[in-house]
mmCIF file with all atom_site columns, C-alpha atoms in Angstrom:
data_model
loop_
_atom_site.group_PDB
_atom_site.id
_atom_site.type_symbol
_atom_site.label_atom_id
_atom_site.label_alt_id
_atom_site.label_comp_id
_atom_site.label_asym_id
_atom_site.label_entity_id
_atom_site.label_seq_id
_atom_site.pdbx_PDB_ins_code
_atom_site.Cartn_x
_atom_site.Cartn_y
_atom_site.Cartn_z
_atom_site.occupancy
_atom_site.B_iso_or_equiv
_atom_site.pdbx_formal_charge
_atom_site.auth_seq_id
_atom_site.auth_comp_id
_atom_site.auth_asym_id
_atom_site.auth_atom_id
_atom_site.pdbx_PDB_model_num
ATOM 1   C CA . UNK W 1 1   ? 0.000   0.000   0.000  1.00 0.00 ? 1   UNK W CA 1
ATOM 2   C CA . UNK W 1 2   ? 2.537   2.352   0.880  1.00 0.00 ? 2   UNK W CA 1
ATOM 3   C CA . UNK W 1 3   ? 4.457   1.957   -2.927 1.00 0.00 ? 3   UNK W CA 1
ATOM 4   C CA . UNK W 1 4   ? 0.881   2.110   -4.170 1.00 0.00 ? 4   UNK W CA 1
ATOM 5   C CA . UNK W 1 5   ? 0.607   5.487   -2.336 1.00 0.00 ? 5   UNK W CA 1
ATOM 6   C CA . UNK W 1 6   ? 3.913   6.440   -3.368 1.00 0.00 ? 6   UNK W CA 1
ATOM 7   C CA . UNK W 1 7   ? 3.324   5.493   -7.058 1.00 0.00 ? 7   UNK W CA 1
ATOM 8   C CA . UNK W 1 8   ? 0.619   7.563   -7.332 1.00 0.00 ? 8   UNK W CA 1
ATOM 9   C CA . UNK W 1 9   ? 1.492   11.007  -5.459 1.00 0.00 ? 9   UNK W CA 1
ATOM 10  C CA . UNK W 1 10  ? 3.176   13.609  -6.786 1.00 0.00 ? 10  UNK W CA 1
ATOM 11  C CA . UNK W 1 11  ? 5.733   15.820  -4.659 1.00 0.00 ? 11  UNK W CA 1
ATOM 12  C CA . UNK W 1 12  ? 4.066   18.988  -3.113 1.00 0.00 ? 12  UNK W CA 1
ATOM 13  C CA . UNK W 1 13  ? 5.417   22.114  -5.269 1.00 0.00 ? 13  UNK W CA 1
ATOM 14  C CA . UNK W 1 14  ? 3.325   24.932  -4.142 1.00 0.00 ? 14  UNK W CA 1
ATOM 15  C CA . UNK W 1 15  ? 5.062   27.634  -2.245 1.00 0.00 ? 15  UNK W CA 1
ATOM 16  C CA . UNK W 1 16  ? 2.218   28.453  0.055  1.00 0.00 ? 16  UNK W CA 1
ATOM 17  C CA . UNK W 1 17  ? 2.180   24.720  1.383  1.00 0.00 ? 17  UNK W CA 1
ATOM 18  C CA . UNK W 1 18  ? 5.599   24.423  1.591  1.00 0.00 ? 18  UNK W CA 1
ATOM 19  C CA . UNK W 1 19  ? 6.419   27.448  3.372  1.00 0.00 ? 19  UNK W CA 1
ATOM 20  C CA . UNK W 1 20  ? 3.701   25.932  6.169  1.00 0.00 ? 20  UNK W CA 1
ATOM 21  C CA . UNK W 1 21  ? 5.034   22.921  5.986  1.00 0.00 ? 21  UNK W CA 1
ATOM 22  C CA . UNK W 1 22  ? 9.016   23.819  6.946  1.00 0.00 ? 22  UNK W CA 1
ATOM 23  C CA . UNK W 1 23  ? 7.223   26.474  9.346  1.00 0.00 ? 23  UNK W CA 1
ATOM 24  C CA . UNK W 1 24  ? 5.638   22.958  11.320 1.00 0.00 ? 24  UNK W CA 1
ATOM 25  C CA . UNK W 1 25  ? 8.806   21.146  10.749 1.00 0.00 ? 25  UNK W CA 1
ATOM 26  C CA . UNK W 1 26  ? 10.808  23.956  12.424 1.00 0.00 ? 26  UNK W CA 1
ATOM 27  C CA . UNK W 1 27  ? 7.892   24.806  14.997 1.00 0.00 ? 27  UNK W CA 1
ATOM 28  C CA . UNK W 1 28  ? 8.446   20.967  16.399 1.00 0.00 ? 28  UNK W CA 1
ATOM 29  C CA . UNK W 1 29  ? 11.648  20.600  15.704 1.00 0.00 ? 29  UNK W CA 1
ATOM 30  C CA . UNK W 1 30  ? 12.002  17.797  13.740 1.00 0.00 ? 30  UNK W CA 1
ATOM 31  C CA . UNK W 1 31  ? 15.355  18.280  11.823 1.00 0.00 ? 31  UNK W CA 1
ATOM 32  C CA . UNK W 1 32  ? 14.620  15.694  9.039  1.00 0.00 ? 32  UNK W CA 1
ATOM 33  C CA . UNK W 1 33  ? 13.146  16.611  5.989  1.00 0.00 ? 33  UNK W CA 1
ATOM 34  C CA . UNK W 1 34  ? 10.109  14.504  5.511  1.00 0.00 ? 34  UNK W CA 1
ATOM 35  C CA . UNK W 1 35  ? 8.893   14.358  2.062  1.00 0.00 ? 35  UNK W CA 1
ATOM 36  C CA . UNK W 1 36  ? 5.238   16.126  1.237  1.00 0.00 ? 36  UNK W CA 1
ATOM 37  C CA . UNK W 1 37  ? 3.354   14.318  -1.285 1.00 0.00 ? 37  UNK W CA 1
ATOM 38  C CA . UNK W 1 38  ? -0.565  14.800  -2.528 1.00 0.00 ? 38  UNK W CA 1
ATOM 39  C CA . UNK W 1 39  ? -2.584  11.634  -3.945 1.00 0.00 ? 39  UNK W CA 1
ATOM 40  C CA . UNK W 1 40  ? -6.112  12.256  -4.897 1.00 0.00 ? 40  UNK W CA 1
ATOM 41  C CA . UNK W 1 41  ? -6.639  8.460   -4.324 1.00 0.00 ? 41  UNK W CA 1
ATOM 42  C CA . UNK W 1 42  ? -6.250  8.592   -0.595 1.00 0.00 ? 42  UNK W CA 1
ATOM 43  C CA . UNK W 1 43  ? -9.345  9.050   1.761  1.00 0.00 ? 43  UNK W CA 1
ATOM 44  C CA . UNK W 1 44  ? -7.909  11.309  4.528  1.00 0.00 ? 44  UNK W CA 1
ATOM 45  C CA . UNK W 1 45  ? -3.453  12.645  5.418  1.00 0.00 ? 45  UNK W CA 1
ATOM 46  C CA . UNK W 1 46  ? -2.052  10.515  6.683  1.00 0.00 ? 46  UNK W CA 1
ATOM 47  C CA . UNK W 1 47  ? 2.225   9.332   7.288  1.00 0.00 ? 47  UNK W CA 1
ATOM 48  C CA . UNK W 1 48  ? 3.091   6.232   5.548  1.00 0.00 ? 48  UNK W CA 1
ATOM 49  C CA . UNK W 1 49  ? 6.898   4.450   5.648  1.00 0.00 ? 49  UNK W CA 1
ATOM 50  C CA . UNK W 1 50  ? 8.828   3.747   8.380  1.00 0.00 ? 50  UNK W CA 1
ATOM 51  C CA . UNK W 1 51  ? 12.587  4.004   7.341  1.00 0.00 ? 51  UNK W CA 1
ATOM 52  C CA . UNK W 1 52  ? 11.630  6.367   4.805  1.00 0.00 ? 52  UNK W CA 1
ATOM 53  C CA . UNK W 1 53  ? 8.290   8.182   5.982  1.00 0.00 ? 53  UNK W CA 1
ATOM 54  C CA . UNK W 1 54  ? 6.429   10.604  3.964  1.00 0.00 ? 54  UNK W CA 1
ATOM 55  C CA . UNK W 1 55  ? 3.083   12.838  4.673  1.00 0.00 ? 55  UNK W CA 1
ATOM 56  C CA . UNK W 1 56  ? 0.493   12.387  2.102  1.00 0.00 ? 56  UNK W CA 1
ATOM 57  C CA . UNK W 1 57  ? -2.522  14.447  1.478  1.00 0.00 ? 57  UNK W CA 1
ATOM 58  C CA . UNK W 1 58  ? -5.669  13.650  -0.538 1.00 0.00 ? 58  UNK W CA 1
ATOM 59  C CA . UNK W 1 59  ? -5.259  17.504  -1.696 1.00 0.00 ? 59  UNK W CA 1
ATOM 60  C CA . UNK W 1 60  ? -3.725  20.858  -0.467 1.00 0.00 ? 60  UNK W CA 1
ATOM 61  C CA . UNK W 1 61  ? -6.791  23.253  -1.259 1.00 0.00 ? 61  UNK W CA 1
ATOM 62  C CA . UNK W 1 62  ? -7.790  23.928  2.239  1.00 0.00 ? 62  UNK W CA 1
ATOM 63  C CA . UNK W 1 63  ? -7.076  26.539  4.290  1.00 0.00 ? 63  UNK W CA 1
ATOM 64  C CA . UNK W 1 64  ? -3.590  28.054  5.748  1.00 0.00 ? 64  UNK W CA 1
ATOM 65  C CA . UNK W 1 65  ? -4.721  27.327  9.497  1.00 0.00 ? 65  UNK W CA 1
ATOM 66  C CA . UNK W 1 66  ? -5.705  23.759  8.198  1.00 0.00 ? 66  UNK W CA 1
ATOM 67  C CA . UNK W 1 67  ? -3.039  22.425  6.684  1.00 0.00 ? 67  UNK W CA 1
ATOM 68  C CA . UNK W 1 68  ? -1.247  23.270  9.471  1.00 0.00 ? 68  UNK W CA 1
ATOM 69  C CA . UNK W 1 69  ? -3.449  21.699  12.160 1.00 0.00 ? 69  UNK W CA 1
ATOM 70  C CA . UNK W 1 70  ? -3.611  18.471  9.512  1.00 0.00 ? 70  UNK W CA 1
ATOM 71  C CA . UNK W 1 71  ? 0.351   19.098  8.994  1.00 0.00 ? 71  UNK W CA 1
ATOM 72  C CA . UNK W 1 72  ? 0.928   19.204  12.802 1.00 0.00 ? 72  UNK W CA 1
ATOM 73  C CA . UNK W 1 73  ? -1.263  16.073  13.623 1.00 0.00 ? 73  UNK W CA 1
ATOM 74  C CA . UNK W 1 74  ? 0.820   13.759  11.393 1.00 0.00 ? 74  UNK W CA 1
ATOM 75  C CA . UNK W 1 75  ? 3.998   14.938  12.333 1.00 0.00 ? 75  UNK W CA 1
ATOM 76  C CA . UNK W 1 76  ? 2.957   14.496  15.971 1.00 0.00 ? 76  UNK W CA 1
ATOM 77  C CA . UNK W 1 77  ? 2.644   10.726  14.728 1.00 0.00 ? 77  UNK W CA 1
ATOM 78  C CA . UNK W 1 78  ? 6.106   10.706  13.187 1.00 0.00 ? 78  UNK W CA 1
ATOM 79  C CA . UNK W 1 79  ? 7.612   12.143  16.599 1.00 0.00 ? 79  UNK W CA 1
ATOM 80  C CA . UNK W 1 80  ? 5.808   9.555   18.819 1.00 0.00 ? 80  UNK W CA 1
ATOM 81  C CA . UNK W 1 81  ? 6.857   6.790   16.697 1.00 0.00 ? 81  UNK W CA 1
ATOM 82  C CA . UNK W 1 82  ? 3.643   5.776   16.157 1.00 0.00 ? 82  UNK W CA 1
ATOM 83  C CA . UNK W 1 83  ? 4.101   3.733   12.681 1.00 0.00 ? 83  UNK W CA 1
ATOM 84  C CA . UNK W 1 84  ? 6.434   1.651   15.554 1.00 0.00 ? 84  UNK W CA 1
ATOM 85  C CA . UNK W 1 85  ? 4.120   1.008   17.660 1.00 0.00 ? 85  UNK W CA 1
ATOM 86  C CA . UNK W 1 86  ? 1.603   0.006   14.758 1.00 0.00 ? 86  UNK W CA 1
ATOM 87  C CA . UNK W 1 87  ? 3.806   -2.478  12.938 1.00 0.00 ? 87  UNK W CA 1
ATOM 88  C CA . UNK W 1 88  ? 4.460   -3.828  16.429 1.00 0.00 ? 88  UNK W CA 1
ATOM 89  C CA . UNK W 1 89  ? 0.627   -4.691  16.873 1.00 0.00 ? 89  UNK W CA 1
ATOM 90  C CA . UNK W 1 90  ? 0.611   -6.254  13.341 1.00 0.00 ? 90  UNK W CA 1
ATOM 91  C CA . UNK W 1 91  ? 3.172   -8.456  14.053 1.00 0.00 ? 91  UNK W CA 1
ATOM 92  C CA . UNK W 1 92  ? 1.745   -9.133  17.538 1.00 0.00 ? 92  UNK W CA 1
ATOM 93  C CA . UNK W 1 93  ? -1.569  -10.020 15.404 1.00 0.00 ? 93  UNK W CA 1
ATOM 94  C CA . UNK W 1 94  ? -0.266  -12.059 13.216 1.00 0.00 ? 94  UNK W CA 1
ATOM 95  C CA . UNK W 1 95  ? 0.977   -14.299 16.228 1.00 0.00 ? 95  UNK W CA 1
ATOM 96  C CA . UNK W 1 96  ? -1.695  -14.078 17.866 1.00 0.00 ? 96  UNK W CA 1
ATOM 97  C CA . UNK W 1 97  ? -4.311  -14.128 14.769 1.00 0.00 ? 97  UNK W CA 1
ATOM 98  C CA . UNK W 1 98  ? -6.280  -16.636 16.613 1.00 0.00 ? 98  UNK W CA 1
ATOM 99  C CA . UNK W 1 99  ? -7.067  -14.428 19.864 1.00 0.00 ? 99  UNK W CA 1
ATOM 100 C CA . UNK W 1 100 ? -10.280 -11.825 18.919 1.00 0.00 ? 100 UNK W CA 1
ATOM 101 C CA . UNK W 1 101 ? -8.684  -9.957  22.047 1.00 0.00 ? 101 UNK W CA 1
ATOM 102 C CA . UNK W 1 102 ? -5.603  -8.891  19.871 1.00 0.00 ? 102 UNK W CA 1
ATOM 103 C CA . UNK W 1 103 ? -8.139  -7.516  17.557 1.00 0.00 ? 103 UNK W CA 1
ATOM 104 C CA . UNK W 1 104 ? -9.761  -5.184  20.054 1.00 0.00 ? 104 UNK W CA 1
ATOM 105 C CA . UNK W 1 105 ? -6.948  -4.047  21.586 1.00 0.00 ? 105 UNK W CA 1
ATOM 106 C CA . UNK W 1 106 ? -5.164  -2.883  18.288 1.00 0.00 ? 106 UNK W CA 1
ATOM 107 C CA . UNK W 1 107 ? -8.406  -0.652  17.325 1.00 0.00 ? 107 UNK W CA 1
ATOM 108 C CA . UNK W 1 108 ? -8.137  0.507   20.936 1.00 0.00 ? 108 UNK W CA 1
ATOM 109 C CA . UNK W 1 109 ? -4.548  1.563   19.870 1.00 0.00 ? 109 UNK W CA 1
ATOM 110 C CA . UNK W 1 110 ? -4.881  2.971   17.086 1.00 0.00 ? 110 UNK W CA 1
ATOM 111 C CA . UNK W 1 111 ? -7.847  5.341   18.850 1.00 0.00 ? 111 UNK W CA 1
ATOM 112 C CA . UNK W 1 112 ? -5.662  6.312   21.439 1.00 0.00 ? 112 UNK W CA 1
ATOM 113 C CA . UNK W 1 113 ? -3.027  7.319   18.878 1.00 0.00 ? 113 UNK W CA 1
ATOM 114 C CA . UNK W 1 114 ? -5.240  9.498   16.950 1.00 0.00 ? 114 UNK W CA 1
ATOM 115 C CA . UNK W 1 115 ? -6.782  10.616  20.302 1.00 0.00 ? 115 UNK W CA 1
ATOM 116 C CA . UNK W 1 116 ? -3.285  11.689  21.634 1.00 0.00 ? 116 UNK W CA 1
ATOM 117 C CA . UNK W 1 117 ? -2.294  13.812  18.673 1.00 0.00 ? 117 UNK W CA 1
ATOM 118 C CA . UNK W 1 118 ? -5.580  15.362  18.499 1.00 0.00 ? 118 UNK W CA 1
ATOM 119 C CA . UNK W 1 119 ? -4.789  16.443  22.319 1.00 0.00 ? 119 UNK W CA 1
ATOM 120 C CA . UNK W 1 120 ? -1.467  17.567  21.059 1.00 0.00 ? 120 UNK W CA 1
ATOM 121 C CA . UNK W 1 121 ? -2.896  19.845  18.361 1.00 0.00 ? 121 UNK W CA 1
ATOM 122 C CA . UNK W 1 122 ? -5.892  21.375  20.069 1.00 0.00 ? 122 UNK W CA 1
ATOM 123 C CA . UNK W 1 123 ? -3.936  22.002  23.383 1.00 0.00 ? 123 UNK W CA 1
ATOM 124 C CA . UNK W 1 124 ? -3.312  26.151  22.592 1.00 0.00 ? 124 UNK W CA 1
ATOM 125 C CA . UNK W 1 125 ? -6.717  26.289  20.551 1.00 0.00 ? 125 UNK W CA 1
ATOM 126 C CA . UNK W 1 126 ? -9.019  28.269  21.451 1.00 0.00 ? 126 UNK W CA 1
ATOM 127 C CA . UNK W 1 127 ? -12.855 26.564  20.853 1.00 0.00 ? 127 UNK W CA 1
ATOM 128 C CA . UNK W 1 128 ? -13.423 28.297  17.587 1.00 0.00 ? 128 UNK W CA 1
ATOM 129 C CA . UNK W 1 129 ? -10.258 26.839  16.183 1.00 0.00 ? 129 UNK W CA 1
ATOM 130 C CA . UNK W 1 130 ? -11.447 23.358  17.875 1.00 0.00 ? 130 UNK W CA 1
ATOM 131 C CA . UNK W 1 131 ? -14.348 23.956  15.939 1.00 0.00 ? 131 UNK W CA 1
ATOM 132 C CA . UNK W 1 132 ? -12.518 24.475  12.817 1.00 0.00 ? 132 UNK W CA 1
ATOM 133 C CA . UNK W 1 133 ? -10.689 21.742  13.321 1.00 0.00 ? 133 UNK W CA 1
ATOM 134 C CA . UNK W 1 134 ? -13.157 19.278  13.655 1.00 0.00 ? 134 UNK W CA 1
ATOM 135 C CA . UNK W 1 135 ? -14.580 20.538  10.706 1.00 0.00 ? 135 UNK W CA 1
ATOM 136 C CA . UNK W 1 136 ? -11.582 19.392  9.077  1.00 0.00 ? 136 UNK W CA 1
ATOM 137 C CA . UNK W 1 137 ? -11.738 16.109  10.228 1.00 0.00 ? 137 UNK W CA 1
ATOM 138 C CA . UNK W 1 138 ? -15.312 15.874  9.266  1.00 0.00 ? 138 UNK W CA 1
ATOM 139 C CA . UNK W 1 139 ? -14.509 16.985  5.649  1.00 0.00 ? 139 UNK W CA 1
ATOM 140 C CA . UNK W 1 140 ? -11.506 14.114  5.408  1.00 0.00 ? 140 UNK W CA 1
ATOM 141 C CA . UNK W 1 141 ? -14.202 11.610  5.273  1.00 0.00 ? 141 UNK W CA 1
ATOM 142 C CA . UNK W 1 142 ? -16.052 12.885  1.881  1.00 0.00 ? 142 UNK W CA 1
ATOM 143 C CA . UNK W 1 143 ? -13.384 11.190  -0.562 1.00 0.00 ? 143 UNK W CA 1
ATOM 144 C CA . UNK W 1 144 ? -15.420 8.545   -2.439 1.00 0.00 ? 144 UNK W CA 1
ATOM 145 C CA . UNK W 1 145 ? -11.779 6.435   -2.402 1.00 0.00 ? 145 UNK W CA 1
ATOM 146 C CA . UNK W 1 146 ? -10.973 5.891   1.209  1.00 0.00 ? 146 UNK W CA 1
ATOM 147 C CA . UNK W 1 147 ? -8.328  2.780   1.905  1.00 0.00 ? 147 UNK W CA 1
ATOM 148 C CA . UNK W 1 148 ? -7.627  3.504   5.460  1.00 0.00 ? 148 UNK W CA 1
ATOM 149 C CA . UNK W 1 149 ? -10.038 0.662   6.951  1.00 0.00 ? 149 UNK W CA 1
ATOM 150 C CA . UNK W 1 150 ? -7.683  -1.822  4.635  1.00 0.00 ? 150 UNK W CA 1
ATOM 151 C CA . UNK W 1 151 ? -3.955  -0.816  6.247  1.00 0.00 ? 151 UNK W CA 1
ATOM 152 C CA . UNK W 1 152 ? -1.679  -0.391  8.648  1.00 0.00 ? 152 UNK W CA 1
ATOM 153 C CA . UNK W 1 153 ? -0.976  3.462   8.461  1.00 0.00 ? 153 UNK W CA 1
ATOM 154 C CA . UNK W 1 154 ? -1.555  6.981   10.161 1.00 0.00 ? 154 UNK W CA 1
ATOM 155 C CA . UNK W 1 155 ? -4.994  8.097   9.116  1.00 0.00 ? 155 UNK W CA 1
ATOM 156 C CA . UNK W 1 156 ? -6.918  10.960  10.252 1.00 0.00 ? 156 UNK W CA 1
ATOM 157 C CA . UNK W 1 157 ? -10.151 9.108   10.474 1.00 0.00 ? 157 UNK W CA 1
ATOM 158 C CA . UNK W 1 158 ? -10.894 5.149   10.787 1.00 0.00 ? 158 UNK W CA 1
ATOM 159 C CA . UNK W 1 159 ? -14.683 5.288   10.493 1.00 0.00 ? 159 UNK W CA 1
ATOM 160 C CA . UNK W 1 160 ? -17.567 7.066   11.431 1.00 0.00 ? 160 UNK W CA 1
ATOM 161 C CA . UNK W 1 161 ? -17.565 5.859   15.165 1.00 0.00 ? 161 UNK W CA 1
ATOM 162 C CA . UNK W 1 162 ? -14.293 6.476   15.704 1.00 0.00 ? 162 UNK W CA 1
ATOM 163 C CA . UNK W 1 163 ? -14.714 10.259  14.505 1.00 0.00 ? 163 UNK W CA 1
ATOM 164 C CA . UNK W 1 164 ? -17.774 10.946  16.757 1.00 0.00 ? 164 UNK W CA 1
ATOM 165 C CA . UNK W 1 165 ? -15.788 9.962   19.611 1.00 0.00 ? 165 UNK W CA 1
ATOM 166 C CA . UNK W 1 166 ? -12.852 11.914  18.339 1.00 0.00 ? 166 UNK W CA 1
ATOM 167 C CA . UNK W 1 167 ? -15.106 14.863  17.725 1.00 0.00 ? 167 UNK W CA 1
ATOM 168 C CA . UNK W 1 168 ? -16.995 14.343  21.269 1.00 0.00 ? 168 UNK W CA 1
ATOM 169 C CA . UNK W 1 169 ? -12.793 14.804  22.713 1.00 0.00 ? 169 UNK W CA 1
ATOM 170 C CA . UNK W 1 170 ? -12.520 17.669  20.756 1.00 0.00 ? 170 UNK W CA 1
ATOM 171 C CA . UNK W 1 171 ? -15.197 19.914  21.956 1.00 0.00 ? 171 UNK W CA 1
ATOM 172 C CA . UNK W 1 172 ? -14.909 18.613  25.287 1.00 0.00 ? 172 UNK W CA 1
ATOM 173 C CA . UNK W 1 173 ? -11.076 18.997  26.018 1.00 0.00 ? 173 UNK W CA 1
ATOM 174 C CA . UNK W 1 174 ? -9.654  20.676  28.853 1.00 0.00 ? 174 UNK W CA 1
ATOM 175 C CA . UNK W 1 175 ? -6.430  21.563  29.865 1.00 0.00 ? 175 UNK W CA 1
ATOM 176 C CA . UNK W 1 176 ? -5.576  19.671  32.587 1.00 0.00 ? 176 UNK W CA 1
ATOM 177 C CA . UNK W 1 177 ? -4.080  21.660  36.359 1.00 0.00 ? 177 UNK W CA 1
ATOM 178 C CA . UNK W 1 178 ? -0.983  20.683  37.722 1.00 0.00 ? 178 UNK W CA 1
ATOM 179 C CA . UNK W 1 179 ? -2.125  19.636  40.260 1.00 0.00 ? 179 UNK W CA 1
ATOM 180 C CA . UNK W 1 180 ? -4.106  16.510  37.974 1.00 0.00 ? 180 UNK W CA 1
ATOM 181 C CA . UNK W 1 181 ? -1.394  15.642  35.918 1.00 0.00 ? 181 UNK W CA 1
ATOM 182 C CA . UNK W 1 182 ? 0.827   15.420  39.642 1.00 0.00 ? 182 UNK W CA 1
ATOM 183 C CA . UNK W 1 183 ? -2.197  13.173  40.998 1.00 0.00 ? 183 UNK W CA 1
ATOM 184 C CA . UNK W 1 184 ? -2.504  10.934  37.823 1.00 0.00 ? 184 UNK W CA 1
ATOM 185 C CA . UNK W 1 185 ? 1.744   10.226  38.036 1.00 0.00 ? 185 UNK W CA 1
ATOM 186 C CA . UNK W 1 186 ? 1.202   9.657   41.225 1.00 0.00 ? 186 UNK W CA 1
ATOM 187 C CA . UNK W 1 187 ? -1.673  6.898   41.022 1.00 0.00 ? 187 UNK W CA 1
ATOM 188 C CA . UNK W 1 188 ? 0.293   5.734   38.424 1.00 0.00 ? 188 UNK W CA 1
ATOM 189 C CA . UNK W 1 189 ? 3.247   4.936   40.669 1.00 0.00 ? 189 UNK W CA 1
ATOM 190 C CA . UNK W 1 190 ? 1.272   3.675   43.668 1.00 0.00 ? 190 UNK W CA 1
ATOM 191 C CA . UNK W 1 191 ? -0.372  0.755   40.931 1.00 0.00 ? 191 UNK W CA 1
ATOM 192 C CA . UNK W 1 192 ? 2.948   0.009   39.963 1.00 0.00 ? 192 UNK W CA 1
ATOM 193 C CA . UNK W 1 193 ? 4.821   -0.781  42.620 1.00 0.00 ? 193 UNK W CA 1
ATOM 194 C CA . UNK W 1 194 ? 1.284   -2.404  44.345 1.00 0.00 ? 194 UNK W CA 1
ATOM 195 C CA . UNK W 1 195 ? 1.453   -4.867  41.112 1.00 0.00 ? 195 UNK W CA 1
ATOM 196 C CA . UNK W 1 196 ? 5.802   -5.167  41.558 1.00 0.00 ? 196 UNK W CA 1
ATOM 197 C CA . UNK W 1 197 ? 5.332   -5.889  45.465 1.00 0.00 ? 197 UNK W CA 1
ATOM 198 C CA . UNK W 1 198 ? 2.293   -8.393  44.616 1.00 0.00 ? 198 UNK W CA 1
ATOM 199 C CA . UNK W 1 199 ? 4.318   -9.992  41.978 1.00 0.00 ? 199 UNK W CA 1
ATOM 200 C CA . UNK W 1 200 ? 7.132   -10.486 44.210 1.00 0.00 ? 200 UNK W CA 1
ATOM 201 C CA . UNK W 1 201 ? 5.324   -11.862 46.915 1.00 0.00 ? 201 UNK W CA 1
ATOM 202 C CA . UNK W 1 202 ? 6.260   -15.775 47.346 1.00 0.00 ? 202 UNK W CA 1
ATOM 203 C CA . UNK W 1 203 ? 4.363   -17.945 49.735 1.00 0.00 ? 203 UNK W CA 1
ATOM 204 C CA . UNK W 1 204 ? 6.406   -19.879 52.580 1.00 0.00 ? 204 UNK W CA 1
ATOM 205 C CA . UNK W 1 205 ? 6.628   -23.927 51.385 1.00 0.00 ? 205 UNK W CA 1
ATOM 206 C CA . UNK W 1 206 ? 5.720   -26.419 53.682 1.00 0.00 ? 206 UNK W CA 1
ATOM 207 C CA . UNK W 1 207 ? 8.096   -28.209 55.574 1.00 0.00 ? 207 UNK W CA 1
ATOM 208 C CA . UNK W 1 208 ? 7.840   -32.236 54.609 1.00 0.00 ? 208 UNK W CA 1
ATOM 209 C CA . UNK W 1 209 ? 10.167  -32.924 57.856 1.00 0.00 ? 209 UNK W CA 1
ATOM 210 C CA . UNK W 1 210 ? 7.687   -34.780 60.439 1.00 0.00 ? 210 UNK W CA 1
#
């Protein structure tokens, strides 16, 4: 899929994109110049490749502030590894192809993923621009071609469900205090080391002498 993507995108020439585009590289300081390709074939943006990643876009006609917003979300998935992470539930599926468990939690992985950099966008957005955003996300869905339910790649949407819940964390996001984020590491820690000491835990044998 990822040659077929490749075959059929051209390189992004247009000045306006491309000065947006090496503004976002700069802005998250990401030194490596990922190539910027457009493929009318494609459903939704999305990063494809793992030793040699690219950004692809269905088309570059939208808006300054949403290319970027689209621009920053899939570079957030380069910087996170997350094409790692999703070749390493592939090949954990194919292991396991026989568990439906494996199945569920991959799709739960692949939400959170999306989930994450849509937290990492939105974070200094103020609602309108969550709004606009959204919108965005909404309008990725309208290609009649859409191949993202059939691979293994960074997509802006998965389905309709998957959207609505996106959408739903969108509009409903809050920047979290201090003092939560403290509390939540803290939880964290106290599970941990209540699962390491109950791990540890071995119980006394019985003496066979008498």
């Amino acid at each position: 899929f990822t040659r077929f993507v490749k075959l059929r995108a051209r390189k992004v020439t247009e000045d306006r994109v491309l000065d947006i585009y090496r503004a976002e590289l700069a802005a998250m300081k990401i030194d490596r110049r990922i190539p910027l390709y457009v493929n009318d074939r494609i459903g939704s943006p999305m990063l494809v490749g793992f030793l040699r990643p690219a950004v692809v876009f269905p088309n570059v006609e939208g808006s300054a502030d949403d290319l970027r917003h689209m621009l920053r979300h899939e570079l957030t998935h380069y910087k996170r590894k997350d094409v790692l992470y999703k070749w390493l539930v592939q090949i954990t599926k194919c292991i396991h192809w026989f568990n439906p468990l494996i199945y569920f939690i991959g799709k739960e992985i692949d939400k959170c993923c999306e989930l994450s950099c849509d937290e990492a966008v939105i974070r200094h957005m103020t609602e309108a621009e969550r709004e606009g955003y959204g919108d965005a996300l909404v309008a990725s869905l309208k290609s009649p071609e859409h191949y993202s339910a059939f691979v293994v790649s960074m997509t802006m949407s998965d389905n309709v469900k998957t959207l609505r819940e996106r959408l739903d964390a969108i509009m409903a996001y809050k920047k979290k205090s201090r003092a939560v984020i403290g509390l939540s590491a803290l939880l964290t820690i106290l599970l941990l080391c209540g699962f390491t000491i109950t791990g540890a835990y071995v119980a006394p044998q019985r003496s066979n002498a008498g």
